[in-house]
Amino acid sequence: MRRLGELEAEIMDRLWAWQRPATVREIVDDINRGRRVAYTTVMTVADILHRKGWLRREKAGRAWLYEPVRGREEYTAGLMRDALGDSQDRPAALLRFVEAISDEDVEALDAALRTARGELDAGTGTARGGRA
């Protein structure tokens, strides 16, 4: 998975945060609060994101409404898979990663691994068999 470009990421960040479809005008107006960007530039990049499969769009009058096809978490997970795939020693890369993250993230990773293996009780979020 290729990392999003700067403006692509700005557009996606807004749509992920808003959790609703938005027009190019809404996106441009929001970006322009911090820096100037042309409407046509955002329109072009939104169209590129649509063609790449990151955004779906629906006509609303004369404008397009854009919304993400994939979530931020899926994007992040893809980047992590790619980074791990670049390593020649995956176990060592994973060890270095785990050594560098917070205790809270270690717990979250452990819970994610247990969930992926079906070891968590779906109702309580705790490990089956008394493990937490």
mmCIF file with all atom_site columns, C-alpha atoms in Angstrom:
data_model
loop_
_atom_site.group_PDB
_atom_site.id
_atom_site.type_symbol
_atom_site.label_atom_id
_atom_site.label_alt_id
_atom_site.label_comp_id
_atom_site.label_asym_id
_atom_site.label_entity_id
_atom_site.label_seq_id
_atom_site.pdbx_PDB_ins_code
_atom_site.Cartn_x
_atom_site.Cartn_y
_atom_site.Cartn_z
_atom_site.occupancy
_atom_site.B_iso_or_equiv
_atom_site.pdbx_formal_charge
_atom_site.auth_seq_id
_atom_site.auth_comp_id
_atom_site.auth_asym_id
_atom_site.auth_atom_id
_atom_site.pdbx_PDB_model_num
ATOM 1   C CA . MET A 1 1   ? 0.000   0.000   0.000  1.00 0.00 ? 1   MET A CA 1
ATOM 2   C CA . ARG A 1 2   ? 1.428   3.338   -1.037 1.00 0.00 ? 2   ARG A CA 1
ATOM 3   C CA . ARG A 1 3   ? 1.467   6.100   1.544  1.00 0.00 ? 3   ARG A CA 1
ATOM 4   C CA . LEU A 1 4   ? -1.022  8.880   0.794  1.00 0.00 ? 4   LEU A CA 1
ATOM 5   C CA . GLY A 1 5   ? 0.387   12.163  -0.451 1.00 0.00 ? 5   GLY A CA 1
ATOM 6   C CA . GLU A 1 6   ? 0.128   15.276  1.723  1.00 0.00 ? 6   GLU A CA 1
ATOM 7   C CA . LEU A 1 7   ? -3.104  16.629  0.233  1.00 0.00 ? 7   LEU A CA 1
ATOM 8   C CA . GLU A 1 8   ? -4.572  13.137  -0.149 1.00 0.00 ? 8   GLU A CA 1
ATOM 9   C CA . ALA A 1 9   ? -3.969  12.594  3.569  1.00 0.00 ? 9   ALA A CA 1
ATOM 10  C CA . GLU A 1 10  ? -5.503  15.977  4.460  1.00 0.00 ? 10  GLU A CA 1
ATOM 11  C CA . ILE A 1 11  ? -8.645  15.126  2.507  1.00 0.00 ? 11  ILE A CA 1
ATOM 12  C CA . MET A 1 12  ? -8.914  11.640  3.980  1.00 0.00 ? 12  MET A CA 1
ATOM 13  C CA . ASP A 1 13  ? -8.255  12.920  7.528  1.00 0.00 ? 13  ASP A CA 1
ATOM 14  C CA . ARG A 1 14  ? -11.186 15.303  7.256  1.00 0.00 ? 14  ARG A CA 1
ATOM 15  C CA . LEU A 1 15  ? -13.556 12.723  5.823  1.00 0.00 ? 15  LEU A CA 1
ATOM 16  C CA . TRP A 1 16  ? -12.527 10.147  8.429  1.00 0.00 ? 16  TRP A CA 1
ATOM 17  C CA . ALA A 1 17  ? -13.030 12.679  11.224 1.00 0.00 ? 17  ALA A CA 1
ATOM 18  C CA . TRP A 1 18  ? -16.359 13.974  9.913  1.00 0.00 ? 18  TRP A CA 1
ATOM 19  C CA . GLN A 1 19  ? -17.757 10.463  9.391  1.00 0.00 ? 19  GLN A CA 1
ATOM 20  C CA . ARG A 1 20  ? -20.136 11.724  6.728  1.00 0.00 ? 20  ARG A CA 1
ATOM 21  C CA . PRO A 1 21  ? -20.064 12.461  3.012  1.00 0.00 ? 21  PRO A CA 1
ATOM 22  C CA . ALA A 1 22  ? -18.781 15.918  2.091  1.00 0.00 ? 22  ALA A CA 1
ATOM 23  C CA . THR A 1 23  ? -18.426 18.100  -0.973 1.00 0.00 ? 23  THR A CA 1
ATOM 24  C CA . VAL A 1 24  ? -15.158 19.404  -2.339 1.00 0.00 ? 24  VAL A CA 1
ATOM 25  C CA . ARG A 1 25  ? -16.303 22.900  -1.281 1.00 0.00 ? 25  ARG A CA 1
ATOM 26  C CA . GLU A 1 26  ? -16.596 21.779  2.363  1.00 0.00 ? 26  GLU A CA 1
ATOM 27  C CA . ILE A 1 27  ? -13.159 20.180  2.240  1.00 0.00 ? 27  ILE A CA 1
ATOM 28  C CA . VAL A 1 28  ? -11.562 23.229  0.574  1.00 0.00 ? 28  VAL A CA 1
ATOM 29  C CA . ASP A 1 29  ? -13.141 25.621  3.058  1.00 0.00 ? 29  ASP A CA 1
ATOM 30  C CA . ASP A 1 30  ? -11.836 23.561  5.966  1.00 0.00 ? 30  ASP A CA 1
ATOM 31  C CA . ILE A 1 31  ? -8.305  23.233  4.575  1.00 0.00 ? 31  ILE A CA 1
ATOM 32  C CA . ASN A 1 32  ? -8.251  26.974  3.803  1.00 0.00 ? 32  ASN A CA 1
ATOM 33  C CA . ARG A 1 33  ? -8.599  27.723  7.522  1.00 0.00 ? 33  ARG A CA 1
ATOM 34  C CA . GLY A 1 34  ? -4.950  26.708  7.882  1.00 0.00 ? 34  GLY A CA 1
ATOM 35  C CA . ARG A 1 35  ? -3.479  27.219  4.443  1.00 0.00 ? 35  ARG A CA 1
ATOM 36  C CA . ARG A 1 36  ? -4.554  28.234  0.952  1.00 0.00 ? 36  ARG A CA 1
ATOM 37  C CA . VAL A 1 37  ? -5.454  25.557  -1.551 1.00 0.00 ? 37  VAL A CA 1
ATOM 38  C CA . ALA A 1 38  ? -7.365  25.926  -4.815 1.00 0.00 ? 38  ALA A CA 1
ATOM 39  C CA . TYR A 1 39  ? -10.776 24.352  -5.254 1.00 0.00 ? 39  TYR A CA 1
ATOM 40  C CA . THR A 1 40  ? -9.651  22.736  -8.515 1.00 0.00 ? 40  THR A CA 1
ATOM 41  C CA . THR A 1 41  ? -6.633  21.179  -6.799 1.00 0.00 ? 41  THR A CA 1
ATOM 42  C CA . VAL A 1 42  ? -8.794  19.534  -4.138 1.00 0.00 ? 42  VAL A CA 1
ATOM 43  C CA . MET A 1 43  ? -11.311 18.470  -6.791 1.00 0.00 ? 43  MET A CA 1
ATOM 44  C CA . THR A 1 44  ? -8.540  16.805  -8.804 1.00 0.00 ? 44  THR A CA 1
ATOM 45  C CA . VAL A 1 45  ? -7.068  15.027  -5.776 1.00 0.00 ? 45  VAL A CA 1
ATOM 46  C CA . ALA A 1 46  ? -10.525 13.860  -4.625 1.00 0.00 ? 46  ALA A CA 1
ATOM 47  C CA . ASP A 1 47  ? -11.090 12.436  -8.110 1.00 0.00 ? 47  ASP A CA 1
ATOM 48  C CA . ILE A 1 48  ? -7.711  10.671  -7.937 1.00 0.00 ? 48  ILE A CA 1
ATOM 49  C CA . LEU A 1 49  ? -8.647  9.197   -4.534 1.00 0.00 ? 49  LEU A CA 1
ATOM 50  C CA . HIS A 1 50  ? -11.930 8.040   -6.069 1.00 0.00 ? 50  HIS A CA 1
ATOM 51  C CA . ARG A 1 51  ? -10.119 6.352   -8.973 1.00 0.00 ? 51  ARG A CA 1
ATOM 52  C CA . LYS A 1 52  ? -7.672  4.708   -6.515 1.00 0.00 ? 52  LYS A CA 1
ATOM 53  C CA . GLY A 1 53  ? -10.625 3.236   -4.619 1.00 0.00 ? 53  GLY A CA 1
ATOM 54  C CA . TRP A 1 54  ? -10.230 5.300   -1.452 1.00 0.00 ? 54  TRP A CA 1
ATOM 55  C CA . LEU A 1 55  ? -13.386 7.379   -1.944 1.00 0.00 ? 55  LEU A CA 1
ATOM 56  C CA . ARG A 1 56  ? -16.851 6.686   -3.269 1.00 0.00 ? 56  ARG A CA 1
ATOM 57  C CA . ARG A 1 57  ? -18.863 9.522   -4.649 1.00 0.00 ? 57  ARG A CA 1
ATOM 58  C CA . GLU A 1 58  ? -22.479 10.284  -5.319 1.00 0.00 ? 58  GLU A CA 1
ATOM 59  C CA . LYS A 1 59  ? -23.952 13.162  -7.258 1.00 0.00 ? 59  LYS A CA 1
ATOM 60  C CA . ALA A 1 60  ? -25.861 15.689  -5.137 1.00 0.00 ? 60  ALA A CA 1
ATOM 61  C CA . GLY A 1 61  ? -27.216 18.342  -7.450 1.00 0.00 ? 61  GLY A CA 1
ATOM 62  C CA . ARG A 1 62  ? -24.257 19.704  -9.363 1.00 0.00 ? 62  ARG A CA 1
ATOM 63  C CA . ALA A 1 63  ? -21.665 18.615  -6.794 1.00 0.00 ? 63  ALA A CA 1
ATOM 64  C CA . TRP A 1 64  ? -20.191 15.279  -5.812 1.00 0.00 ? 64  TRP A CA 1
ATOM 65  C CA . LEU A 1 65  ? -20.446 14.000  -2.261 1.00 0.00 ? 65  LEU A CA 1
ATOM 66  C CA . TYR A 1 66  ? -17.326 12.056  -1.277 1.00 0.00 ? 66  TYR A CA 1
ATOM 67  C CA . GLU A 1 67  ? -16.953 9.528   1.509  1.00 0.00 ? 67  GLU A CA 1
ATOM 68  C CA . PRO A 1 68  ? -14.215 7.049   2.444  1.00 0.00 ? 68  PRO A CA 1
ATOM 69  C CA . VAL A 1 69  ? -14.439 3.464   1.263  1.00 0.00 ? 69  VAL A CA 1
ATOM 70  C CA . ARG A 1 70  ? -11.798 2.329   3.777  1.00 0.00 ? 70  ARG A CA 1
ATOM 71  C CA . GLY A 1 71  ? -11.235 3.454   7.340  1.00 0.00 ? 71  GLY A CA 1
ATOM 72  C CA . ARG A 1 72  ? -8.184  5.102   8.830  1.00 0.00 ? 72  ARG A CA 1
ATOM 73  C CA . GLU A 1 73  ? -7.414  1.869   10.715 1.00 0.00 ? 73  GLU A CA 1
ATOM 74  C CA . GLU A 1 74  ? -7.328  -0.144  7.482  1.00 0.00 ? 74  GLU A CA 1
ATOM 75  C CA . TYR A 1 75  ? -4.969  2.426   5.961  1.00 0.00 ? 75  TYR A CA 1
ATOM 76  C CA . THR A 1 76  ? -2.686  2.342   9.011  1.00 0.00 ? 76  THR A CA 1
ATOM 77  C CA . ALA A 1 77  ? -2.691  -1.463  9.078  1.00 0.00 ? 77  ALA A CA 1
ATOM 78  C CA . GLY A 1 78  ? -1.699  -1.543  5.407  1.00 0.00 ? 78  GLY A CA 1
ATOM 79  C CA . LEU A 1 79  ? 1.246   0.768   6.059  1.00 0.00 ? 79  LEU A CA 1
ATOM 80  C CA . MET A 1 80  ? 2.313   -1.420  8.971  1.00 0.00 ? 80  MET A CA 1
ATOM 81  C CA . ARG A 1 81  ? 2.115   -4.577  6.812  1.00 0.00 ? 81  ARG A CA 1
ATOM 82  C CA . ASP A 1 82  ? 4.211   -2.903  4.128  1.00 0.00 ? 82  ASP A CA 1
ATOM 83  C CA . ALA A 1 83  ? 6.813   -1.724  6.637  1.00 0.00 ? 83  ALA A CA 1
ATOM 84  C CA . LEU A 1 84  ? 7.070   -5.212  8.117  1.00 0.00 ? 84  LEU A CA 1
ATOM 85  C CA . GLY A 1 85  ? 7.297   -6.696  4.627  1.00 0.00 ? 85  GLY A CA 1
ATOM 86  C CA . ASP A 1 86  ? 10.347  -4.511  3.922  1.00 0.00 ? 86  ASP A CA 1
ATOM 87  C CA . SER A 1 87  ? 12.259  -6.120  6.787  1.00 0.00 ? 87  SER A CA 1
ATOM 88  C CA . GLN A 1 88  ? 14.711  -8.920  6.097  1.00 0.00 ? 88  GLN A CA 1
ATOM 89  C CA . ASP A 1 89  ? 14.338  -10.137 9.695  1.00 0.00 ? 89  ASP A CA 1
ATOM 90  C CA . ARG A 1 90  ? 10.661  -9.902  10.579 1.00 0.00 ? 90  ARG A CA 1
ATOM 91  C CA . PRO A 1 91  ? 10.964  -11.327 14.114 1.00 0.00 ? 91  PRO A CA 1
ATOM 92  C CA . ALA A 1 92  ? 13.671  -8.774  14.940 1.00 0.00 ? 92  ALA A CA 1
ATOM 93  C CA . ALA A 1 93  ? 11.606  -5.934  13.456 1.00 0.00 ? 93  ALA A CA 1
ATOM 94  C CA . LEU A 1 94  ? 8.583   -7.004  15.510 1.00 0.00 ? 94  LEU A CA 1
ATOM 95  C CA . LEU A 1 95  ? 10.707  -7.226  18.657 1.00 0.00 ? 95  LEU A CA 1
ATOM 96  C CA . ARG A 1 96  ? 12.119  -3.716  18.106 1.00 0.00 ? 96  ARG A CA 1
ATOM 97  C CA . PHE A 1 97  ? 8.616   -2.418  17.502 1.00 0.00 ? 97  PHE A CA 1
ATOM 98  C CA . VAL A 1 98  ? 7.216   -3.954  20.697 1.00 0.00 ? 98  VAL A CA 1
ATOM 99  C CA . GLU A 1 99  ? 10.202  -2.704  22.707 1.00 0.00 ? 99  GLU A CA 1
ATOM 100 C CA . ALA A 1 100 ? 9.535   0.852   21.502 1.00 0.00 ? 100 ALA A CA 1
ATOM 101 C CA . ILE A 1 101 ? 5.782   1.102   22.137 1.00 0.00 ? 101 ILE A CA 1
ATOM 102 C CA . SER A 1 102 ? 4.036   2.089   25.351 1.00 0.00 ? 102 SER A CA 1
ATOM 103 C CA . ASP A 1 103 ? 2.730   -0.423  27.880 1.00 0.00 ? 103 ASP A CA 1
ATOM 104 C CA . GLU A 1 104 ? -0.784  0.609   26.865 1.00 0.00 ? 104 GLU A CA 1
ATOM 105 C CA . ASP A 1 105 ? -0.033  -0.198  23.213 1.00 0.00 ? 105 ASP A CA 1
ATOM 106 C CA . VAL A 1 106 ? 1.514   -3.533  24.215 1.00 0.00 ? 106 VAL A CA 1
ATOM 107 C CA . GLU A 1 107 ? -1.733  -4.388  26.018 1.00 0.00 ? 107 GLU A CA 1
ATOM 108 C CA . ALA A 1 108 ? -3.766  -3.291  22.996 1.00 0.00 ? 108 ALA A CA 1
ATOM 109 C CA . LEU A 1 109 ? -1.573  -5.408  20.705 1.00 0.00 ? 109 LEU A CA 1
ATOM 110 C CA . ASP A 1 110 ? -1.938  -8.391  23.004 1.00 0.00 ? 110 ASP A CA 1
ATOM 111 C CA . ALA A 1 111 ? -5.728  -7.961  23.041 1.00 0.00 ? 111 ALA A CA 1
ATOM 112 C CA . ALA A 1 112 ? -5.777  -7.637  19.241 1.00 0.00 ? 112 ALA A CA 1
ATOM 113 C CA . LEU A 1 113 ? -3.778  -10.852 18.869 1.00 0.00 ? 113 LEU A CA 1
ATOM 114 C CA . ARG A 1 114 ? -6.119  -12.690 21.231 1.00 0.00 ? 114 ARG A CA 1
ATOM 115 C CA . THR A 1 115 ? -9.142  -11.333 19.379 1.00 0.00 ? 115 THR A CA 1
ATOM 116 C CA . ALA A 1 116 ? -7.693  -12.383 16.029 1.00 0.00 ? 116 ALA A CA 1
ATOM 117 C CA . ARG A 1 117 ? -7.188  -15.876 17.432 1.00 0.00 ? 117 ARG A CA 1
ATOM 118 C CA . GLY A 1 118 ? -10.733 -15.962 18.794 1.00 0.00 ? 118 GLY A CA 1
ATOM 119 C CA . GLU A 1 119 ? -9.556  -16.078 22.393 1.00 0.00 ? 119 GLU A CA 1
ATOM 120 C CA . LEU A 1 120 ? -11.573 -13.139 23.709 1.00 0.00 ? 120 LEU A CA 1
ATOM 121 C CA . ASP A 1 121 ? -15.075 -13.452 25.030 1.00 0.00 ? 121 ASP A CA 1
ATOM 122 C CA . ALA A 1 122 ? -17.091 -11.323 22.613 1.00 0.00 ? 122 ALA A CA 1
ATOM 123 C CA . GLY A 1 123 ? -19.385 -10.054 25.336 1.00 0.00 ? 123 GLY A CA 1
ATOM 124 C CA . THR A 1 124 ? -16.827 -8.944  27.906 1.00 0.00 ? 124 THR A CA 1
ATOM 125 C CA . GLY A 1 125 ? -13.678 -8.285  25.917 1.00 0.00 ? 125 GLY A CA 1
ATOM 126 C CA . THR A 1 126 ? -11.702 -10.432 28.361 1.00 0.00 ? 126 THR A CA 1
ATOM 127 C CA . ALA A 1 127 ? -9.718  -13.500 27.567 1.00 0.00 ? 127 ALA A CA 1
ATOM 128 C CA . ARG A 1 128 ? -11.449 -16.846 27.794 1.00 0.00 ? 128 ARG A CA 1
ATOM 129 C CA . GLY A 1 129 ? -10.289 -19.128 30.535 1.00 0.00 ? 129 GLY A CA 1
ATOM 130 C CA . GLY A 1 130 ? -9.711  -16.322 33.032 1.00 0.00 ? 130 GLY A CA 1
ATOM 131 C CA . ARG A 1 131 ? -6.749  -14.643 31.302 1.00 0.00 ? 131 ARG A CA 1
ATOM 132 C CA . ALA A 1 132 ? -7.047  -10.905 30.954 1.00 0.00 ? 132 ALA A CA 1
#
